[in-house]
PDB file of C-alpha atoms and ligand atoms in Angstrom:
ATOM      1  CA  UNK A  29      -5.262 -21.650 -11.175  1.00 98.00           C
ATOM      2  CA  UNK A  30      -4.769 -19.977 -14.736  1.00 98.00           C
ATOM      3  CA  UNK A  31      -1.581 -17.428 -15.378  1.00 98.00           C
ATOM      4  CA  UNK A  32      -2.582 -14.974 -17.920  1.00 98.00           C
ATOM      5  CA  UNK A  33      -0.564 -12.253 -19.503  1.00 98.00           C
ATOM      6  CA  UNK A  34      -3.314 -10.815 -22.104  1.00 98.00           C
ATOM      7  CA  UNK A  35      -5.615  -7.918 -21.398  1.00 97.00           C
ATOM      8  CA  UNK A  36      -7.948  -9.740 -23.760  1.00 98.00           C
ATOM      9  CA  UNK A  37      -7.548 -13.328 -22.489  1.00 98.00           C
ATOM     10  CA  UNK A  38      -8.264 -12.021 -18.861  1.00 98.00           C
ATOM     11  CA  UNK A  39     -11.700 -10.483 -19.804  1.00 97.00           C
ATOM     12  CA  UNK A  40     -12.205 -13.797 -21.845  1.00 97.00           C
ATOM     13  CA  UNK A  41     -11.994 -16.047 -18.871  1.00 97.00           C
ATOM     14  CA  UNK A  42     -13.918 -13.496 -16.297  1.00 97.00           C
ATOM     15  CA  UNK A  43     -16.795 -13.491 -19.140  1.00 95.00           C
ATOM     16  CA  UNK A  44     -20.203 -13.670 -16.779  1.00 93.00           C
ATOM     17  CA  UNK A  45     -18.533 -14.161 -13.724  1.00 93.00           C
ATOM     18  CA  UNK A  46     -20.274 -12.944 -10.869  1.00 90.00           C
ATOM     19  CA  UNK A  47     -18.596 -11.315  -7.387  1.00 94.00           C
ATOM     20  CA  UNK A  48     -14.832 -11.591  -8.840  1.00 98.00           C
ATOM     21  CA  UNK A  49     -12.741 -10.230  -6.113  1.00 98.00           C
ATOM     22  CA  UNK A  50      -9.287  -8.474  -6.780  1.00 98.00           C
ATOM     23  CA  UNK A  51      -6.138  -8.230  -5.076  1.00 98.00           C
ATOM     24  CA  UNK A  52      -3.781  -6.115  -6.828  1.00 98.00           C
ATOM     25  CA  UNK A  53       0.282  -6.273  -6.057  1.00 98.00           C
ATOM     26  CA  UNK A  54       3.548  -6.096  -7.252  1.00 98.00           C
ATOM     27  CA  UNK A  55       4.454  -9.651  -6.103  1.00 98.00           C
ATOM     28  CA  UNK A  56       7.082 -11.015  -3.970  1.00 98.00           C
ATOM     29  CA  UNK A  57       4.060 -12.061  -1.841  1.00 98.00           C
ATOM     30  CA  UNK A  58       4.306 -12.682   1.559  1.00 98.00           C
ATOM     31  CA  UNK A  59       1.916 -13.638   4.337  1.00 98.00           C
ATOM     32  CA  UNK A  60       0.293 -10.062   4.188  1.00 98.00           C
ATOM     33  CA  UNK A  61      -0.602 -10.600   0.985  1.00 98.00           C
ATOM     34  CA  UNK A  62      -1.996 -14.209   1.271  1.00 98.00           C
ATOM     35  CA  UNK A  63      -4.095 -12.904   3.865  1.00 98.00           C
ATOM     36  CA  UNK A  64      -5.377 -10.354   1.472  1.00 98.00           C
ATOM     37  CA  UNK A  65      -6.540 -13.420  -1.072  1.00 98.00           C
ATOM     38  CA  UNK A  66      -8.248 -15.000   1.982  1.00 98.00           C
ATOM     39  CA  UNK A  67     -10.194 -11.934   2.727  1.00 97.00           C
ATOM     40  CA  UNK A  68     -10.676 -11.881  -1.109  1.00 98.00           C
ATOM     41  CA  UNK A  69     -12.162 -15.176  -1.527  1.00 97.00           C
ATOM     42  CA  UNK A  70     -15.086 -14.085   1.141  1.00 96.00           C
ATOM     43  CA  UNK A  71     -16.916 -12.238  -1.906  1.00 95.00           C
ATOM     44  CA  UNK A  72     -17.426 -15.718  -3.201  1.00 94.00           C
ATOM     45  CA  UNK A  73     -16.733 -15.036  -6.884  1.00 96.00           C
ATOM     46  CA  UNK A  74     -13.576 -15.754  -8.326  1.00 98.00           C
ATOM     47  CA  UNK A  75     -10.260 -14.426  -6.999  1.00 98.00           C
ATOM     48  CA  UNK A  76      -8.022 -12.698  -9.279  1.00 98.00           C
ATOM     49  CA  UNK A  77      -4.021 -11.195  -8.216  1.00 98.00           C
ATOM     50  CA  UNK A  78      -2.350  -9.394 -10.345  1.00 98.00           C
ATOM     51  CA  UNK A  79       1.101  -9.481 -10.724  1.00 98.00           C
ATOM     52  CA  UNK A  80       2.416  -6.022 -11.987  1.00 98.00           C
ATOM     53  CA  UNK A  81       5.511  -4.175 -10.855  1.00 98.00           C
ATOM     54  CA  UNK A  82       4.688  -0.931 -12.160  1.00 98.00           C
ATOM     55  CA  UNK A  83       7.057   1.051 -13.666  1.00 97.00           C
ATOM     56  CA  UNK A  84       4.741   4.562 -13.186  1.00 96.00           C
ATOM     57  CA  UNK A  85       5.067   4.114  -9.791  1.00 97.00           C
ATOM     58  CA  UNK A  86       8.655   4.469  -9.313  1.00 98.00           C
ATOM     59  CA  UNK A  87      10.747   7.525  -9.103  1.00 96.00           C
ATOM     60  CA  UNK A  88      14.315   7.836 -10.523  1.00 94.00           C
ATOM     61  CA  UNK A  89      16.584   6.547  -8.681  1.00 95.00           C
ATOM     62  CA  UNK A  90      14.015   3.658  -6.334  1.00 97.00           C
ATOM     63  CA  UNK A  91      14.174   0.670  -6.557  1.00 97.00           C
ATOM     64  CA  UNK A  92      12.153  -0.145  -9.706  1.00 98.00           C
ATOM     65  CA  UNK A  93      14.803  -2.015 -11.482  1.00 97.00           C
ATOM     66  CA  UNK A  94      16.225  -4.369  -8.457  1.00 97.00           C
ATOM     67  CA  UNK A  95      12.397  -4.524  -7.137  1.00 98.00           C
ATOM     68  CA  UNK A  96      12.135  -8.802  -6.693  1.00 97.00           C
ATOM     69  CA  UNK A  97      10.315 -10.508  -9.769  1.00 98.00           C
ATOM     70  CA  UNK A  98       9.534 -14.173  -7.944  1.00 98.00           C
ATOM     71  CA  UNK A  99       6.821 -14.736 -10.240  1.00 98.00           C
ATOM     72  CA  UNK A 100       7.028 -18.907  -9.670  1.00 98.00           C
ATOM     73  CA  UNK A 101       7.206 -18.632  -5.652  1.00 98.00           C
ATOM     74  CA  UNK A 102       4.264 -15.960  -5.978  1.00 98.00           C
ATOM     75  CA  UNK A 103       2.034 -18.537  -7.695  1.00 98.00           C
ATOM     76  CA  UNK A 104       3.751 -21.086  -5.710  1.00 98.00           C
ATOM     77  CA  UNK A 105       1.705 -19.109  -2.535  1.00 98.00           C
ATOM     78  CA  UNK A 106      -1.685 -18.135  -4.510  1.00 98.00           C
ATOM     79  CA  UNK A 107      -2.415 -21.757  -5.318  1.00 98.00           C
ATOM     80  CA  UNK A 108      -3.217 -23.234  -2.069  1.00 98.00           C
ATOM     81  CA  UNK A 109      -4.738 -19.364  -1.109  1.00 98.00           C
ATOM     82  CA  UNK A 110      -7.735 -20.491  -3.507  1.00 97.00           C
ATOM     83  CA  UNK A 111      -6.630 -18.087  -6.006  1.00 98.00           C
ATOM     84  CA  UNK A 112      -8.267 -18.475  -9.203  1.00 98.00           C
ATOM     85  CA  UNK A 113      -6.671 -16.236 -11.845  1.00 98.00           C
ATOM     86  CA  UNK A 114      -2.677 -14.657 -12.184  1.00 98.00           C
ATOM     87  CA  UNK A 115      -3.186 -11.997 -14.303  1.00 98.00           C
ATOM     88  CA  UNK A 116       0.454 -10.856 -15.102  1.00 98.00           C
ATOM     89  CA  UNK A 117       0.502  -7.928 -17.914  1.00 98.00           C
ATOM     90  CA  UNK A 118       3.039  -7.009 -19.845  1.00 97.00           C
ATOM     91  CA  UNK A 119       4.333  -3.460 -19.563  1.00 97.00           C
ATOM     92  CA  UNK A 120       3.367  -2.509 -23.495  1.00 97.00           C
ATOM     93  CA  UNK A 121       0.378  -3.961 -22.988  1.00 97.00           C
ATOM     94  CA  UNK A 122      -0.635  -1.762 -19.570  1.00 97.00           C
ATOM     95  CA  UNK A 123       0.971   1.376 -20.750  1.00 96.00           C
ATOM     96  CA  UNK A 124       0.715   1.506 -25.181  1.00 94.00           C
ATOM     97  CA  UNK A 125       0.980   5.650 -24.649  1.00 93.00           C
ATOM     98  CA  UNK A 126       1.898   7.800 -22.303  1.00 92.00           C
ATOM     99  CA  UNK A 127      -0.779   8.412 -19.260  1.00 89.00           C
ATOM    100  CA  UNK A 128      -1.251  11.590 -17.514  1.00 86.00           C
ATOM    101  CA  UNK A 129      -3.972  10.856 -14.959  1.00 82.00           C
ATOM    102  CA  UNK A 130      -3.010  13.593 -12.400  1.00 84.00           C
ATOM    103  CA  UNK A 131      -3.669  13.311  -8.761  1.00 84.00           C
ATOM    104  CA  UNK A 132      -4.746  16.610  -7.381  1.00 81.00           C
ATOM    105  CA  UNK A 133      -2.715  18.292  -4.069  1.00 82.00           C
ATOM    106  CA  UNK A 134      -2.727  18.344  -1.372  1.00 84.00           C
ATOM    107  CA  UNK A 135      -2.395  14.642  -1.236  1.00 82.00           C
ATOM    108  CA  UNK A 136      -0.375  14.034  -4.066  1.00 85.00           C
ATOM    109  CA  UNK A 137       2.512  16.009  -2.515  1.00 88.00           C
ATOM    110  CA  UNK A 138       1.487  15.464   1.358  1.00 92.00           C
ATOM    111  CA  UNK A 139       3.611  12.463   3.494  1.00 96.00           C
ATOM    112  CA  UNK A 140       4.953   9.887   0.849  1.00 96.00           C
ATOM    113  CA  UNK A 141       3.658  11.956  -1.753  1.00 95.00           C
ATOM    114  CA  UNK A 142       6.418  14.700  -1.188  1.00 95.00           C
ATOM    115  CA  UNK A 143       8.889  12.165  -0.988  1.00 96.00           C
ATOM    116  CA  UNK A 144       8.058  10.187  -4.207  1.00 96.00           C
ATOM    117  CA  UNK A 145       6.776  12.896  -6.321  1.00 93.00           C
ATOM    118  CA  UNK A 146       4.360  11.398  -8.748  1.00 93.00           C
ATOM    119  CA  UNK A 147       3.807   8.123  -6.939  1.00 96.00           C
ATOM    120  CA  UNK A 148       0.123   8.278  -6.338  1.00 95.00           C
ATOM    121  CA  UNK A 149      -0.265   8.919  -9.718  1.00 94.00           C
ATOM    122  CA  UNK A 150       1.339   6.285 -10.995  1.00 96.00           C
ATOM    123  CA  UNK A 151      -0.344   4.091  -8.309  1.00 97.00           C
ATOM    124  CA  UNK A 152      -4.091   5.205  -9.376  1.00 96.00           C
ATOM    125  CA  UNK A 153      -3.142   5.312 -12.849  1.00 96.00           C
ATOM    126  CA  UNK A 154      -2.532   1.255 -12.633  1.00 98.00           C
ATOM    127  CA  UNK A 155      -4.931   0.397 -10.371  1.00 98.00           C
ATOM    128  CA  UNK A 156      -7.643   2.699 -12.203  1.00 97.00           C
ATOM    129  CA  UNK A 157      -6.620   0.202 -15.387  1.00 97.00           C
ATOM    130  CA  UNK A 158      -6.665  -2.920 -13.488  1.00 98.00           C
ATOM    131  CA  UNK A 159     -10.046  -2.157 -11.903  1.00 98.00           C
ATOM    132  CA  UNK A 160     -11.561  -1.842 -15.208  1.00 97.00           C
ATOM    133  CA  UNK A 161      -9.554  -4.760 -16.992  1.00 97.00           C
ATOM    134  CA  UNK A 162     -10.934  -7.028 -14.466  1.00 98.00           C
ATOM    135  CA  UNK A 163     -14.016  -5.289 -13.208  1.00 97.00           C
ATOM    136  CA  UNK A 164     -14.036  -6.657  -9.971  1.00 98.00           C
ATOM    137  CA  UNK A 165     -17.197  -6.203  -7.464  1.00 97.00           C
ATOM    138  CA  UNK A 166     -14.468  -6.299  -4.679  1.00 98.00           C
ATOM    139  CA  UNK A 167     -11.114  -5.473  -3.957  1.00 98.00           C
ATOM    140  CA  UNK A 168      -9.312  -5.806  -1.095  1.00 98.00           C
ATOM    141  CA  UNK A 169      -5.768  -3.101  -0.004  1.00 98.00           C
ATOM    142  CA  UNK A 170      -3.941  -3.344   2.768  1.00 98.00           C
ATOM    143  CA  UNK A 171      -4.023  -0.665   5.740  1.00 98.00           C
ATOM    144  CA  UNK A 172      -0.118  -0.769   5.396  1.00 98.00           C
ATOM    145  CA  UNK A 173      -0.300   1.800   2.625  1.00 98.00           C
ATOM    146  CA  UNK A 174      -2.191   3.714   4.216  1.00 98.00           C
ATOM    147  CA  UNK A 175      -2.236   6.760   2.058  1.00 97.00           C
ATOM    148  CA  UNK A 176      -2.467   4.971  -1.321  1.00 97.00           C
ATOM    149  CA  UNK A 177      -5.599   2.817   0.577  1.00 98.00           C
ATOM    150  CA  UNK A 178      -6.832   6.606   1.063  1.00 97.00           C
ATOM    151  CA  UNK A 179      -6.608   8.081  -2.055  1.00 95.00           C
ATOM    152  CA  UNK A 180      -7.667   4.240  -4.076  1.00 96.00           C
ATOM    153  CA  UNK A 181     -11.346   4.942  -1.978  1.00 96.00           C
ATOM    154  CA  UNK A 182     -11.117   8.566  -3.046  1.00 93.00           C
ATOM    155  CA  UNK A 183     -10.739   7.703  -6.949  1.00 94.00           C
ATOM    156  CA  UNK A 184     -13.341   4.595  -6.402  1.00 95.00           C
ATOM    157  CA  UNK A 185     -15.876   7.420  -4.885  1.00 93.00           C
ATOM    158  CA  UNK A 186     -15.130  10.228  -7.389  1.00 88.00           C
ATOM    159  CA  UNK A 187     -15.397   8.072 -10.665  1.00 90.00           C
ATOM    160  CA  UNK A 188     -18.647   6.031  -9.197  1.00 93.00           C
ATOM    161  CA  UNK A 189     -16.720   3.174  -9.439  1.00 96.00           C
ATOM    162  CA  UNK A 190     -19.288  -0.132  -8.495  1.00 97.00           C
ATOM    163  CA  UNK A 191     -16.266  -1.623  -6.509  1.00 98.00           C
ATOM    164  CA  UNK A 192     -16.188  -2.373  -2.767  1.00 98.00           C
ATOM    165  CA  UNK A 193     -12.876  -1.539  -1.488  1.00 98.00           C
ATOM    166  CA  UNK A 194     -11.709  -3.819   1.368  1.00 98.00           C
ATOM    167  CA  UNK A 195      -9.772  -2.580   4.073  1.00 98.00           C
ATOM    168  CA  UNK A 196      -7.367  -5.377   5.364  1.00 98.00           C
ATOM    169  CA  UNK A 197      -5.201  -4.885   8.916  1.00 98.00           C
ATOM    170  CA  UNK A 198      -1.540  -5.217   8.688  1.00 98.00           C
ATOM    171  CA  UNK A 199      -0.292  -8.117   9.554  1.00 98.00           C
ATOM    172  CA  UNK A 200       3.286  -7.956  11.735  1.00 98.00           C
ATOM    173  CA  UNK A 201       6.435 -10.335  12.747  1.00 98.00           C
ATOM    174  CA  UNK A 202       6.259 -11.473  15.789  1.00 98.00           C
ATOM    175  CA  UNK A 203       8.441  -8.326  17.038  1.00 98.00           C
ATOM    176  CA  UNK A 204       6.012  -5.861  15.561  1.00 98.00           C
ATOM    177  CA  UNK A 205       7.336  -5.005  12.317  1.00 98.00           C
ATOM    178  CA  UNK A 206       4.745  -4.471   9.499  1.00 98.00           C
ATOM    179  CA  UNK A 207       5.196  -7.557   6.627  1.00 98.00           C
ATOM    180  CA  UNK A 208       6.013  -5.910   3.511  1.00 98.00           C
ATOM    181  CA  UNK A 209       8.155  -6.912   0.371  1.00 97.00           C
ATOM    182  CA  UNK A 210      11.303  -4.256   1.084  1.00 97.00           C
ATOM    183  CA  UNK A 211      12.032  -6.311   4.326  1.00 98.00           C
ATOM    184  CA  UNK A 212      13.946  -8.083   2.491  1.00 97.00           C
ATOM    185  CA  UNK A 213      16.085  -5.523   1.478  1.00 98.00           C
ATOM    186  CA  UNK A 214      17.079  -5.183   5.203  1.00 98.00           C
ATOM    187  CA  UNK A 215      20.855  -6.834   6.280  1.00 98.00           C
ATOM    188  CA  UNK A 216      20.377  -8.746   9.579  1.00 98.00           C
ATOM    189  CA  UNK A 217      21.580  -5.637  11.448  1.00 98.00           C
ATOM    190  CA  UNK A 218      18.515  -3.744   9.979  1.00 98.00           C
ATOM    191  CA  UNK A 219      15.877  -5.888  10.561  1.00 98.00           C
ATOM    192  CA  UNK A 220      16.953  -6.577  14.642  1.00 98.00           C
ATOM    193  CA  UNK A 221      16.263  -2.513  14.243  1.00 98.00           C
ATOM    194  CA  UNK A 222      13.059  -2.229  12.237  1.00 98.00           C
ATOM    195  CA  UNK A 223      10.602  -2.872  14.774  1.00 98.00           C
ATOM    196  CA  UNK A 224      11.604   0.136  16.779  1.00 98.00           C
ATOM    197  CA  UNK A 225       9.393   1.879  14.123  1.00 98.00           C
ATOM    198  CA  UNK A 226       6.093  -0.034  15.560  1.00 98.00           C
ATOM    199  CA  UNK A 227       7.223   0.426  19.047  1.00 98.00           C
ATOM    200  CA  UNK A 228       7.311   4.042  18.717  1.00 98.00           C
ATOM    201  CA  UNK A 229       4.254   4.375  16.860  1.00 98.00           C
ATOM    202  CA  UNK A 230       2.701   2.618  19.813  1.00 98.00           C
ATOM    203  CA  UNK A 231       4.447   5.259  22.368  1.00 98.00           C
ATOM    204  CA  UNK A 232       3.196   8.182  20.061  1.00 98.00           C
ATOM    205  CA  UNK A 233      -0.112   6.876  20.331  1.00 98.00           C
ATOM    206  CA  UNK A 234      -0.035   5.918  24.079  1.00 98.00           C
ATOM    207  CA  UNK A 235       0.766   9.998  24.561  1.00 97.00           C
ATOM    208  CA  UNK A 236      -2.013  10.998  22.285  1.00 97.00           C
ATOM    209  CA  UNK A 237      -4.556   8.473  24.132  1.00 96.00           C
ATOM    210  CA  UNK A 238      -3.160  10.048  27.435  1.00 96.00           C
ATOM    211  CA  UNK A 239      -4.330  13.413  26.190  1.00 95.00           C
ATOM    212  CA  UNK A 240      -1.104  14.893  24.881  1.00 94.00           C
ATOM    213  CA  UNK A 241      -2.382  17.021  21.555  1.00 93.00           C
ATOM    214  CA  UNK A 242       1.132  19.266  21.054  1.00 95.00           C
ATOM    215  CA  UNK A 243       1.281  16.924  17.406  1.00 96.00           C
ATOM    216  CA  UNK A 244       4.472  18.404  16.334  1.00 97.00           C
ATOM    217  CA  UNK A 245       6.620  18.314  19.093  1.00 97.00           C
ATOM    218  CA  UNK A 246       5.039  14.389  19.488  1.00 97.00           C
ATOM    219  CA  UNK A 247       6.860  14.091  16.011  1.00 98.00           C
ATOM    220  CA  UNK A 248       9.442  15.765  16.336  1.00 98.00           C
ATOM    221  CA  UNK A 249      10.289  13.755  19.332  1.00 98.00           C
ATOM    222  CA  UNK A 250       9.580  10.406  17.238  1.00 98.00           C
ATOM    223  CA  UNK A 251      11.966  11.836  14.512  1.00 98.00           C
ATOM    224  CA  UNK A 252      14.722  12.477  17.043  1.00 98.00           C
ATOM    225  CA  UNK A 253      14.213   8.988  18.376  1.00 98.00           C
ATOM    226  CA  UNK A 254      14.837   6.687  14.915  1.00 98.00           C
ATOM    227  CA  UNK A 255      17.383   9.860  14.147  1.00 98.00           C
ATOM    228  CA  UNK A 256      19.401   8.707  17.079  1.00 98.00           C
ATOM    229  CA  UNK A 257      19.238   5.060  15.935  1.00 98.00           C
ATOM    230  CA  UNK A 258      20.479   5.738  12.614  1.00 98.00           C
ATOM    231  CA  UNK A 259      17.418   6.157  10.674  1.00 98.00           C
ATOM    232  CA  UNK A 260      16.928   8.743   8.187  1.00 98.00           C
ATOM    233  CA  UNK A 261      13.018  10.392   8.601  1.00 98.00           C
ATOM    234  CA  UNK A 262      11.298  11.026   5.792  1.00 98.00           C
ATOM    235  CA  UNK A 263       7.873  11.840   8.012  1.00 98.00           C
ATOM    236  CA  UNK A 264       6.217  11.354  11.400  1.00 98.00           C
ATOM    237  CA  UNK A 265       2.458  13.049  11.025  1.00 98.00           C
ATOM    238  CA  UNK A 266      -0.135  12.789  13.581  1.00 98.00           C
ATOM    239  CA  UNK A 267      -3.435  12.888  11.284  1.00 98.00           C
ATOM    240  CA  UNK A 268      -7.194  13.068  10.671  1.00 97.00           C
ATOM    241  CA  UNK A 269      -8.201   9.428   9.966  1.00 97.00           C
ATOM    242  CA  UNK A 270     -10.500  11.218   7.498  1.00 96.00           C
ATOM    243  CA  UNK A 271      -8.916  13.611   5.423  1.00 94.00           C
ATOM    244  CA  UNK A 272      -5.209  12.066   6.263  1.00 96.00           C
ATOM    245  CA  UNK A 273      -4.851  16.129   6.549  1.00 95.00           C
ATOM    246  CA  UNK A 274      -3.596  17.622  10.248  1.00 95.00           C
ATOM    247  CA  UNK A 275      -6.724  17.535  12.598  1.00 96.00           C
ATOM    248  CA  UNK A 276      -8.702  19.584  13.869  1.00 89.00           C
ATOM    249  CA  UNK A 277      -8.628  20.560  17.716  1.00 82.00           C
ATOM    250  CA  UNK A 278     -11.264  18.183  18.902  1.00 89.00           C
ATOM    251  CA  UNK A 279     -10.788  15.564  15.845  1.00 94.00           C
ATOM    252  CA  UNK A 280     -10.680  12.027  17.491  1.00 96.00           C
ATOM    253  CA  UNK A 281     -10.378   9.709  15.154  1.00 98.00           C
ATOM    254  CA  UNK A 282      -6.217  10.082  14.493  1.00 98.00           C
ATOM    255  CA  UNK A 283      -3.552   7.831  12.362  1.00 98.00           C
ATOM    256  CA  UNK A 284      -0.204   8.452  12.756  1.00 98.00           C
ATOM    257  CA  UNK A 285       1.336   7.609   9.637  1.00 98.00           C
ATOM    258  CA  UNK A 286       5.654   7.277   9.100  1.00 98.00           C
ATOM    259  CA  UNK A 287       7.783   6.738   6.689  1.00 98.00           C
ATOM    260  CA  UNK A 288      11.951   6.185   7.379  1.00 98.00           C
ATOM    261  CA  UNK A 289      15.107   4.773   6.288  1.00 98.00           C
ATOM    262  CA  UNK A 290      17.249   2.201   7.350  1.00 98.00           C
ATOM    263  CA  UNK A 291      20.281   2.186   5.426  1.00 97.00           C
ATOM    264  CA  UNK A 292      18.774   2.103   1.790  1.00 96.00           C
ATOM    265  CA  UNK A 293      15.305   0.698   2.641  1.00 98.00           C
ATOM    266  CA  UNK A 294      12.299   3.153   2.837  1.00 98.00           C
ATOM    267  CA  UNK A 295       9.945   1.302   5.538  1.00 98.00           C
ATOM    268  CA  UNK A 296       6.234   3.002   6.400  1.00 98.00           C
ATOM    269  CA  UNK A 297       3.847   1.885   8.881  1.00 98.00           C
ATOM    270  CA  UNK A 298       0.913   3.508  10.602  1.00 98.00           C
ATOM    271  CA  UNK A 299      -1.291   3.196  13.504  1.00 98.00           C
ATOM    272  CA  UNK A 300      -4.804   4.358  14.023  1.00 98.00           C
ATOM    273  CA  UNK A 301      -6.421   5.804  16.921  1.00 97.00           C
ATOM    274  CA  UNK A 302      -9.315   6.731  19.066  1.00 97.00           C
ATOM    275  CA  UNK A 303      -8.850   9.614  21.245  1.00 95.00           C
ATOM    276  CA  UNK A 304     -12.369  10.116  21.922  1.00 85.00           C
TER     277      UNK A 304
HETATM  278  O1  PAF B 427       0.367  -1.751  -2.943  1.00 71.41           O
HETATM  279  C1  PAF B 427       0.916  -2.184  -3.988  1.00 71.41           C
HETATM  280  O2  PAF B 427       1.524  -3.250  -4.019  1.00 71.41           O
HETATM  281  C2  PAF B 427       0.856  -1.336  -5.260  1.00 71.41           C
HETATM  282  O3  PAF B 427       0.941   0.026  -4.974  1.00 71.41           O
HETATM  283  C3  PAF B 427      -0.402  -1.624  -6.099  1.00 71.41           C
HETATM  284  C4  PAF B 427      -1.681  -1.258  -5.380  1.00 71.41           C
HETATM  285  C5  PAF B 427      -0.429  -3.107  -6.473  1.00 71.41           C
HETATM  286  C6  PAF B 427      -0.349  -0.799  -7.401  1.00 71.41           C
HETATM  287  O4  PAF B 427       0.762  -1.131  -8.159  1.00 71.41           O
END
């Protein structure tokens, strides 16, 4: 497995190779992750991860600064994955001026977009750069991030991009809660908590498969719920699986998408449905 920092270097060593398959993140891997590489490694090119904590992608105030850099561990993890290339830039390199790649309402400023104004931006504006650094023929997001997964298809479609996106399941702890890097943000209290997000999700969902279409007193009711329990809602939004826009009255294909806050960790998860 090569690490490589250069923009250069990285198109150096992917000269003429065919099928390379790309799993961007910000590191502090975990098993979500590593099952991203293994999905990865089914193109049967070479497997490149990026390691890039991306600075556009953070508002004031987040967590940009105290986000986990664990490059050694990471690599520690993508070795035995069957990961060929680290390709870790370095933020002059990635950003020389500034970028203004805008994405357009009402997704930019719908769900986690109104919460984390300029986000998606910041997230297509990378991954837009890292796509055509490496060029991949694949790459593979997780369903986790739901929205960004969304709005990464949207760009590939729009710009003609020759890129299959893979769309890998979340993978959950044993109690339900989605694997993602902020759980480890969470104090012991917290994390005994988290999974009540998943288990409501589920009851949402179990009302909407039982016919129950009143969406906003379904979220409301969700909101009170992790309210109660001490969590601070940023959204609970029943969904069109295809426009990630409210659905229409006989729409059957439904997410329902949340993001909340235990103490000072922002957790999302979603869970799609078939109402039909
Ligand atoms: O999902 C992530 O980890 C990040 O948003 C991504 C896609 C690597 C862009 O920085």
């Amino acid at each position: 497995m090569q690490l490589i920092h250069g923009v250069a270097e990285l198109r150096q060593a992917l000269t003429g190779a065919p099928r390379t398959a790309f799993v961007p993140t910000m590191g502090n891997l975990h098993a979500g992750h590593i099952d991203l590489v293994r999905q990865a490694r089914q193109a049967g090119g070479p497997v490149v991860v990026s390691i890039f904590v991306n600075p556009l992608q953070f508002g004031q105030g987040e967590d940009f600064e105290r986000y986990p850099r664990t490059l050694d561990a990471d690599c520690a993890q993508l070795e035995p994955a069957g990961t060929d290339i680290v390709f870790c830039p370095d933020v002059a390199e990635m950003y020389p001026e500034a970028q203004t790649f805008q994405v357009q309402p009402p997704l930019a400023d719908e769900l986690c977009g109104a919460f984390r104004p300029g986000h998606f931006q910041g997230v297509c504006t990378v991954v837009l750069k890292l796509f055509e650094i490496v060029r991949p023929k694949v790459a593979v997001f997780g369903k986790k991030d739901y929205q960004q997964l969304h709005l990464l298809k949207g760009m590939t479609r729009q710009f003609n991009l020759d890129i299959d996106i893979v769309e890998a399941e979340t993978l959950r702890a044993d109690d339900g809660l989605a694997l993602s890097s902020r759980n480890g943000y969470l104090s012991p209290a917290e994390r005994a908590e988290a999974p009540r997000l998943y288990r409501l999700l589920k009851a949402c969902g179990a009302d909407l498969c039982a016919g129950q279409r009143d969406y906003p007193a379904i979220e409301a009711d969700a909101a009170r719920q992790l309210a109660e329990h001490g969590w601070r809602v940023d959204y609970i939004a029943v969904r069109s699986q295809a426009t990630l826009l409210a659905p229409g009255a006989d729409e059957t294909r439904l997410v329902i998408l949340a993001a909340a806050r235990l103490g000072n960790t922002r957790l999302i998860d979603n869970i799609e449905l078939n109402v039909g």
